[in-house]
């Protein structure tokens, strides 16, 4: 843990590890979305056509409490823990920990929202504000814009203080999340109002859910890219903060 420069080779290895983690999580997300599309929309089995079927509720990525929701909650919760750990390592290495604390709190709140569908409880408020048609078919999007701005501001403020690789993962993750949760949600509302709950809406809604999963994976990888694992004394290993330059003591 001395005051040494974190080498380019070390950064490359960390970025590669973060990429592998992202691809693994993305593969699971793609599998869950594919199962939802193929089993629920293409197969001829009647049991998979009934929205009240427990199997449908488990596999449909659009359903609250589905396997896909559980996976997203796990990724976001794990990301919150890893961001907290990265903050602790940053503090030990002499860097500011508050940006990581900020992002850890944001991921914890996103996880809670995914689990409890808190954003959908804003629907009555959105309708009171005049939303409910077209791009605002899902009325919660209107008051949710304020939360989106808050999340974006949090990411920008934190990213300025994080290692460059972590900043990229963070900003890409937040941008993708907002594009899906606000942008594609609004597109889905337009589709519902214009052509109804048909094949086009199914594709838009599944794309939204997939991008949200990819965003959650990117947010987790922000912390993965900042935690250095290496050989320690004896047969042990060392965990450190992978900022490009160590501060002099």
mmCIF file of C-alpha atoms in Angstrom:
data_model
loop_
_atom_site.group_PDB
_atom_site.id
_atom_site.type_symbol
_atom_site.label_atom_id
_atom_site.label_comp_id
_atom_site.label_asym_id
_atom_site.label_seq_id
_atom_site.Cartn_x
_atom_site.Cartn_y
_atom_site.Cartn_z
ATOM 1 C CA UNK A 1 0.000 0.000 0.000
ATOM 2 C CA UNK A 2 2.976 2.334 -0.457
ATOM 3 C CA UNK A 3 3.011 5.644 -2.279
ATOM 4 C CA UNK A 4 3.624 4.172 -5.717
ATOM 5 C CA UNK A 5 2.266 4.887 -9.151
ATOM 6 C CA UNK A 6 -0.480 2.545 -10.287
ATOM 7 C CA UNK A 7 0.932 1.235 -13.573
ATOM 8 C CA UNK A 8 -0.731 1.256 -16.973
ATOM 9 C CA UNK A 9 -0.566 -2.554 -17.070
ATOM 10 C CA UNK A 10 -2.407 -2.704 -13.765
ATOM 11 C CA UNK A 11 -5.113 -0.364 -15.017
ATOM 12 C CA UNK A 12 -5.511 -2.423 -18.181
ATOM 13 C CA UNK A 13 -5.938 -5.610 -16.151
ATOM 14 C CA UNK A 14 -8.586 -3.957 -13.987
ATOM 15 C CA UNK A 15 -10.461 -2.619 -16.987
ATOM 16 C CA UNK A 16 -10.359 -6.080 -18.547
ATOM 17 C CA UNK A 17 -11.727 -7.627 -15.349
ATOM 18 C CA UNK A 18 -14.522 -5.055 -15.217
ATOM 19 C CA UNK A 19 -15.337 -5.853 -18.841
ATOM 20 C CA UNK A 20 -15.551 -9.570 -18.101
ATOM 21 C CA UNK A 21 -17.884 -8.927 -15.155
ATOM 22 C CA UNK A 22 -20.049 -6.699 -17.340
ATOM 23 C CA UNK A 23 -20.279 -9.293 -20.108
ATOM 24 C CA UNK A 24 -21.226 -12.015 -17.630
ATOM 25 C CA UNK A 25 -24.019 -9.913 -16.124
ATOM 26 C CA UNK A 26 -25.137 -8.782 -19.576
ATOM 27 C CA UNK A 27 -25.348 -12.413 -20.709
ATOM 28 C CA UNK A 28 -27.686 -13.256 -17.830
ATOM 29 C CA UNK A 29 -29.805 -10.197 -18.594
ATOM 30 C CA UNK A 30 -30.030 -11.135 -22.279
ATOM 31 C CA UNK A 31 -31.010 -14.692 -21.352
ATOM 32 C CA UNK A 32 -33.835 -13.501 -19.102
ATOM 33 C CA UNK A 33 -35.153 -11.122 -21.761
ATOM 34 C CA UNK A 34 -34.894 -13.828 -24.422
ATOM 35 C CA UNK A 35 -36.819 -16.262 -22.222
ATOM 36 C CA UNK A 36 -39.526 -13.669 -21.741
ATOM 37 C CA UNK A 37 -39.794 -12.976 -25.466
ATOM 38 C CA UNK A 38 -39.587 -16.552 -26.712
ATOM 39 C CA UNK A 39 -41.588 -18.386 -24.065
ATOM 40 C CA UNK A 40 -44.288 -15.787 -23.547
ATOM 41 C CA UNK A 41 -44.702 -14.372 -27.045
ATOM 42 C CA UNK A 42 -43.761 -17.112 -29.522
ATOM 43 C CA UNK A 43 -44.602 -20.487 -27.972
ATOM 44 C CA UNK A 44 -48.179 -21.744 -28.503
ATOM 45 C CA UNK A 45 -48.737 -23.072 -24.970
ATOM 46 C CA UNK A 46 -51.888 -21.703 -23.371
ATOM 47 C CA UNK A 47 -50.345 -21.699 -19.893
ATOM 48 C CA UNK A 48 -47.886 -19.080 -21.158
ATOM 49 C CA UNK A 49 -50.663 -16.889 -22.547
ATOM 50 C CA UNK A 50 -52.431 -16.317 -19.238
ATOM 51 C CA UNK A 51 -51.114 -13.129 -17.544
ATOM 52 C CA UNK A 52 -52.240 -14.457 -14.151
ATOM 53 C CA UNK A 53 -50.198 -17.656 -14.521
ATOM 54 C CA UNK A 54 -47.455 -17.885 -11.852
ATOM 55 C CA UNK A 55 -45.028 -19.018 -14.549
ATOM 56 C CA UNK A 56 -45.792 -15.957 -16.651
ATOM 57 C CA UNK A 57 -45.401 -13.648 -13.664
ATOM 58 C CA UNK A 58 -42.052 -15.270 -12.927
ATOM 59 C CA UNK A 59 -40.647 -14.996 -16.461
ATOM 60 C CA UNK A 60 -42.232 -11.842 -17.896
ATOM 61 C CA UNK A 61 -39.586 -9.120 -17.560
ATOM 62 C CA UNK A 62 -42.348 -6.503 -17.472
ATOM 63 C CA UNK A 63 -43.963 -8.017 -14.377
ATOM 64 C CA UNK A 64 -43.104 -6.730 -10.924
ATOM 65 C CA UNK A 65 -41.622 -9.474 -8.775
ATOM 66 C CA UNK A 66 -40.304 -11.415 -11.764
ATOM 67 C CA UNK A 67 -37.012 -13.268 -11.994
ATOM 68 C CA UNK A 68 -35.679 -10.349 -14.006
ATOM 69 C CA UNK A 69 -36.615 -7.895 -11.251
ATOM 70 C CA UNK A 70 -34.870 -10.085 -8.680
ATOM 71 C CA UNK A 71 -31.727 -10.165 -10.826
ATOM 72 C CA UNK A 72 -31.689 -6.381 -11.230
ATOM 73 C CA UNK A 73 -32.148 -5.916 -7.489
ATOM 74 C CA UNK A 74 -29.232 -8.281 -6.823
ATOM 75 C CA UNK A 75 -26.973 -6.423 -9.256
ATOM 76 C CA UNK A 76 -27.861 -2.990 -7.867
ATOM 77 C CA UNK A 77 -27.561 -4.139 -4.247
ATOM 78 C CA UNK A 78 -24.198 -5.761 -4.929
ATOM 79 C CA UNK A 79 -23.135 -2.593 -6.705
ATOM 80 C CA UNK A 80 -24.082 -0.503 -3.679
ATOM 81 C CA UNK A 81 -21.966 -2.729 -1.424
ATOM 82 C CA UNK A 82 -19.009 -2.638 -3.823
ATOM 83 C CA UNK A 83 -19.209 1.149 -4.126
ATOM 84 C CA UNK A 84 -19.137 1.369 -0.344
ATOM 85 C CA UNK A 85 -16.080 -0.914 -0.229
ATOM 86 C CA UNK A 86 -14.355 1.178 -2.901
ATOM 87 C CA UNK A 87 -15.001 4.246 -0.781
ATOM 88 C CA UNK A 88 -13.419 2.589 2.249
ATOM 89 C CA UNK A 89 -10.360 1.639 0.184
ATOM 90 C CA UNK A 90 -10.146 5.163 -1.223
ATOM 91 C CA UNK A 91 -10.183 6.603 2.284
ATOM 92 C CA UNK A 92 -7.460 4.203 3.402
ATOM 93 C CA UNK A 93 -5.340 5.218 0.405
ATOM 94 C CA UNK A 94 -5.718 8.915 1.205
ATOM 95 C CA UNK A 95 -8.390 9.794 -1.333
ATOM 96 C CA UNK A 96 -11.832 11.244 -0.794
ATOM 97 C CA UNK A 97 -14.438 8.623 0.030
ATOM 98 C CA UNK A 98 -17.572 10.772 -0.215
ATOM 99 C CA UNK A 99 -18.065 10.301 -4.000
ATOM 100 C CA UNK A 100 -18.274 6.549 -3.463
ATOM 101 C CA UNK A 101 -20.604 7.020 -0.503
ATOM 102 C CA UNK A 102 -22.812 9.143 -2.754
ATOM 103 C CA UNK A 103 -22.952 6.547 -5.521
ATOM 104 C CA UNK A 104 -23.421 3.697 -3.030
ATOM 105 C CA UNK A 105 -26.464 5.486 -1.612
ATOM 106 C CA UNK A 106 -27.812 6.101 -5.124
ATOM 107 C CA UNK A 107 -27.473 2.417 -6.048
ATOM 108 C CA UNK A 108 -29.134 1.361 -2.798
ATOM 109 C CA UNK A 109 -32.085 3.643 -3.581
ATOM 110 C CA UNK A 110 -32.291 2.330 -7.153
ATOM 111 C CA UNK A 111 -32.318 -1.215 -5.797
ATOM 112 C CA UNK A 112 -35.124 -0.351 -3.397
ATOM 113 C CA UNK A 113 -37.084 1.285 -6.213
ATOM 114 C CA UNK A 114 -36.708 -1.788 -8.418
ATOM 115 C CA UNK A 115 -37.848 -4.061 -5.602
ATOM 116 C CA UNK A 116 -40.790 -1.967 -4.402
ATOM 117 C CA UNK A 117 -41.686 -0.144 -7.661
ATOM 118 C CA UNK A 118 -41.575 3.160 -5.794
ATOM 119 C CA UNK A 119 -41.560 5.173 -9.029
ATOM 120 C CA UNK A 120 -44.946 3.754 -10.003
ATOM 121 C CA UNK A 121 -46.414 5.177 -6.808
ATOM 122 C CA UNK A 122 -45.846 8.587 -8.400
ATOM 123 C CA UNK A 123 -48.559 7.777 -10.971
ATOM 124 C CA UNK A 124 -51.350 9.675 -9.122
ATOM 125 C CA UNK A 125 -49.105 12.726 -8.762
ATOM 126 C CA UNK A 126 -48.270 12.619 -12.449
ATOM 127 C CA UNK A 127 -51.946 12.452 -13.382
ATOM 128 C CA UNK A 128 -52.673 15.365 -11.069
ATOM 129 C CA UNK A 129 -50.048 17.325 -13.007
ATOM 130 C CA UNK A 130 -51.812 16.577 -16.291
ATOM 131 C CA UNK A 131 -49.867 13.564 -17.536
ATOM 132 C CA UNK A 132 -51.468 10.340 -18.731
ATOM 133 C CA UNK A 133 -51.444 10.458 -22.526
ATOM 134 C CA UNK A 134 -48.943 10.036 -25.342
ATOM 135 C CA UNK A 135 -45.346 10.150 -24.205
ATOM 136 C CA UNK A 136 -46.626 10.643 -20.671
ATOM 137 C CA UNK A 137 -49.023 7.684 -20.853
ATOM 138 C CA UNK A 138 -47.145 6.413 -17.807
ATOM 139 C CA UNK A 139 -47.849 9.491 -15.726
ATOM 140 C CA UNK A 140 -45.113 8.802 -13.175
ATOM 141 C CA UNK A 141 -42.563 9.867 -15.807
ATOM 142 C CA UNK A 142 -43.443 13.545 -15.294
ATOM 143 C CA UNK A 143 -42.584 13.793 -11.569
ATOM 144 C CA UNK A 144 -39.925 11.166 -12.171
ATOM 145 C CA UNK A 145 -38.035 13.655 -14.340
ATOM 146 C CA UNK A 146 -37.042 15.490 -11.177
ATOM 147 C CA UNK A 147 -35.566 12.283 -9.758
ATOM 148 C CA UNK A 148 -33.796 11.661 -13.067
ATOM 149 C CA UNK A 149 -32.173 15.092 -12.927
ATOM 150 C CA UNK A 150 -31.084 14.410 -9.355
ATOM 151 C CA UNK A 151 -29.525 11.080 -10.330
ATOM 152 C CA UNK A 152 -27.723 12.630 -13.295
ATOM 153 C CA UNK A 153 -26.365 15.454 -11.133
ATOM 154 C CA UNK A 154 -25.185 12.962 -8.511
ATOM 155 C CA UNK A 155 -23.344 10.953 -11.153
ATOM 156 C CA UNK A 156 -21.644 14.003 -12.663
ATOM 157 C CA UNK A 157 -20.514 15.335 -9.284
ATOM 158 C CA UNK A 158 -19.178 11.950 -8.177
ATOM 159 C CA UNK A 159 -17.525 11.155 -11.517
ATOM 160 C CA UNK A 160 -15.320 14.237 -11.261
ATOM 161 C CA UNK A 161 -13.626 12.721 -8.203
ATOM 162 C CA UNK A 162 -13.380 9.074 -9.270
ATOM 163 C CA UNK A 163 -10.699 7.245 -11.266
ATOM 164 C CA UNK A 164 -11.209 7.709 -15.001
ATOM 165 C CA UNK A 165 -12.315 4.134 -15.681
ATOM 166 C CA UNK A 166 -14.815 4.195 -12.824
ATOM 167 C CA UNK A 167 -16.124 7.552 -14.055
ATOM 168 C CA UNK A 168 -16.753 6.152 -17.515
ATOM 169 C CA UNK A 169 -18.623 3.119 -16.202
ATOM 170 C CA UNK A 170 -20.659 5.334 -13.886
ATOM 171 C CA UNK A 171 -21.650 7.903 -16.492
ATOM 172 C CA UNK A 172 -22.450 5.288 -19.145
ATOM 173 C CA UNK A 173 -24.534 3.349 -16.626
ATOM 174 C CA UNK A 174 -26.543 6.365 -15.506
ATOM 175 C CA UNK A 175 -27.031 7.587 -19.086
ATOM 176 C CA UNK A 176 -28.289 4.161 -20.176
ATOM 177 C CA UNK A 177 -30.556 3.869 -17.155
ATOM 178 C CA UNK A 178 -32.183 7.248 -17.767
ATOM 179 C CA UNK A 179 -32.483 6.587 -21.506
ATOM 180 C CA UNK A 180 -34.388 3.386 -20.742
ATOM 181 C CA UNK A 181 -36.398 4.383 -17.678
ATOM 182 C CA UNK A 182 -37.477 7.764 -19.033
ATOM 183 C CA UNK A 183 -36.829 7.713 -22.784
ATOM 184 C CA UNK A 184 -38.030 4.237 -23.741
ATOM 185 C CA UNK A 185 -40.787 4.382 -21.133
ATOM 186 C CA UNK A 186 -42.108 7.475 -22.927
ATOM 187 C CA UNK A 187 -41.759 5.767 -26.310
ATOM 188 C CA UNK A 188 -43.668 2.805 -24.907
ATOM 189 C CA UNK A 189 -46.433 5.148 -23.810
ATOM 190 C CA UNK A 190 -46.696 6.590 -27.306
ATOM 191 C CA UNK A 191 -46.862 3.092 -28.787
ATOM 192 C CA UNK A 192 -49.583 2.031 -26.351
ATOM 193 C CA UNK A 193 -51.673 5.085 -27.169
ATOM 194 C CA UNK A 194 -51.252 4.700 -30.922
ATOM 195 C CA UNK A 195 -51.294 0.947 -31.664
ATOM 196 C CA UNK A 196 -52.020 -0.701 -28.318
ATOM 197 C CA UNK A 197 -50.356 -3.593 -26.497
ATOM 198 C CA UNK A 198 -49.092 -5.416 -29.562
ATOM 199 C CA UNK A 199 -45.810 -6.746 -30.876
ATOM 200 C CA UNK A 200 -44.218 -3.297 -31.154
ATOM 201 C CA UNK A 201 -44.921 -2.465 -27.521
ATOM 202 C CA UNK A 202 -43.590 -5.854 -26.440
ATOM 203 C CA UNK A 203 -40.318 -5.146 -28.259
ATOM 204 C CA UNK A 204 -40.002 -1.623 -26.836
ATOM 205 C CA UNK A 205 -40.738 -2.734 -23.287
ATOM 206 C CA UNK A 206 -38.296 -5.649 -23.485
ATOM 207 C CA UNK A 207 -35.608 -3.361 -24.907
ATOM 208 C CA UNK A 208 -36.217 -1.016 -21.989
ATOM 209 C CA UNK A 209 -35.820 -3.787 -19.441
ATOM 210 C CA UNK A 210 -32.672 -5.120 -21.096
ATOM 211 C CA UNK A 211 -31.021 -1.698 -21.184
ATOM 212 C CA UNK A 212 -31.875 -1.168 -17.518
ATOM 213 C CA UNK A 213 -30.094 -4.435 -16.704
ATOM 214 C CA UNK A 214 -27.061 -3.410 -18.749
ATOM 215 C CA UNK A 215 -27.068 -0.067 -16.945
ATOM 216 C CA UNK A 216 -27.120 -1.767 -13.547
ATOM 217 C CA UNK A 217 -24.192 -3.952 -14.634
ATOM 218 C CA UNK A 218 -22.217 -0.893 -15.755
ATOM 219 C CA UNK A 219 -22.839 0.833 -12.426
ATOM 220 C CA UNK A 220 -21.547 -2.213 -10.560
ATOM 221 C CA UNK A 221 -18.475 -2.327 -12.808
ATOM 222 C CA UNK A 222 -17.584 1.232 -11.835
ATOM 223 C CA UNK A 223 -16.558 -0.152 -8.449
ATOM 224 C CA UNK A 224 -15.000 -3.305 -9.908
ATOM 225 C CA UNK A 225 -12.675 -1.127 -12.005
ATOM 226 C CA UNK A 226 -11.477 0.750 -8.918
ATOM 227 C CA UNK A 227 -10.571 -2.175 -6.655
ATOM 228 C CA UNK A 228 -7.089 -3.610 -7.072
ATOM 229 C CA UNK A 229 -6.402 -7.224 -6.173
ATOM 230 C CA UNK A 230 -2.829 -8.447 -6.036
ATOM 231 C CA UNK A 231 -0.428 -10.809 -4.365
ATOM 232 C CA UNK A 232 0.358 -9.906 -0.781
ATOM 233 C CA UNK A 233 2.913 -11.045 1.762
ATOM 234 C CA UNK A 234 3.349 -14.801 1.885
ATOM 235 C CA UNK A 235 0.475 -16.690 0.313
ATOM 236 C CA UNK A 236 -2.039 -13.909 0.918
ATOM 237 C CA UNK A 237 -3.393 -11.217 -1.345
ATOM 238 C CA UNK A 238 -3.709 -7.458 -1.142
ATOM 239 C CA UNK A 239 -6.765 -5.314 -1.801
ATOM 240 C CA UNK A 240 -6.211 -1.690 -2.684
ATOM 241 C CA UNK A 241 -7.630 1.359 -4.388
ATOM 242 C CA UNK A 242 -6.723 1.572 -8.053
ATOM 243 C CA UNK A 243 -6.410 5.316 -8.501
ATOM 244 C CA UNK A 244 -3.824 6.122 -11.191
ATOM 245 C CA UNK A 245 -1.605 8.100 -8.822
ATOM 246 C CA UNK A 246 -1.132 7.619 -5.106
ATOM 247 C CA UNK A 247 -1.025 10.690 -2.957
ATOM 248 C CA UNK A 248 2.237 11.389 -1.238
ATOM 249 C CA UNK A 249 2.084 11.115 2.528
#
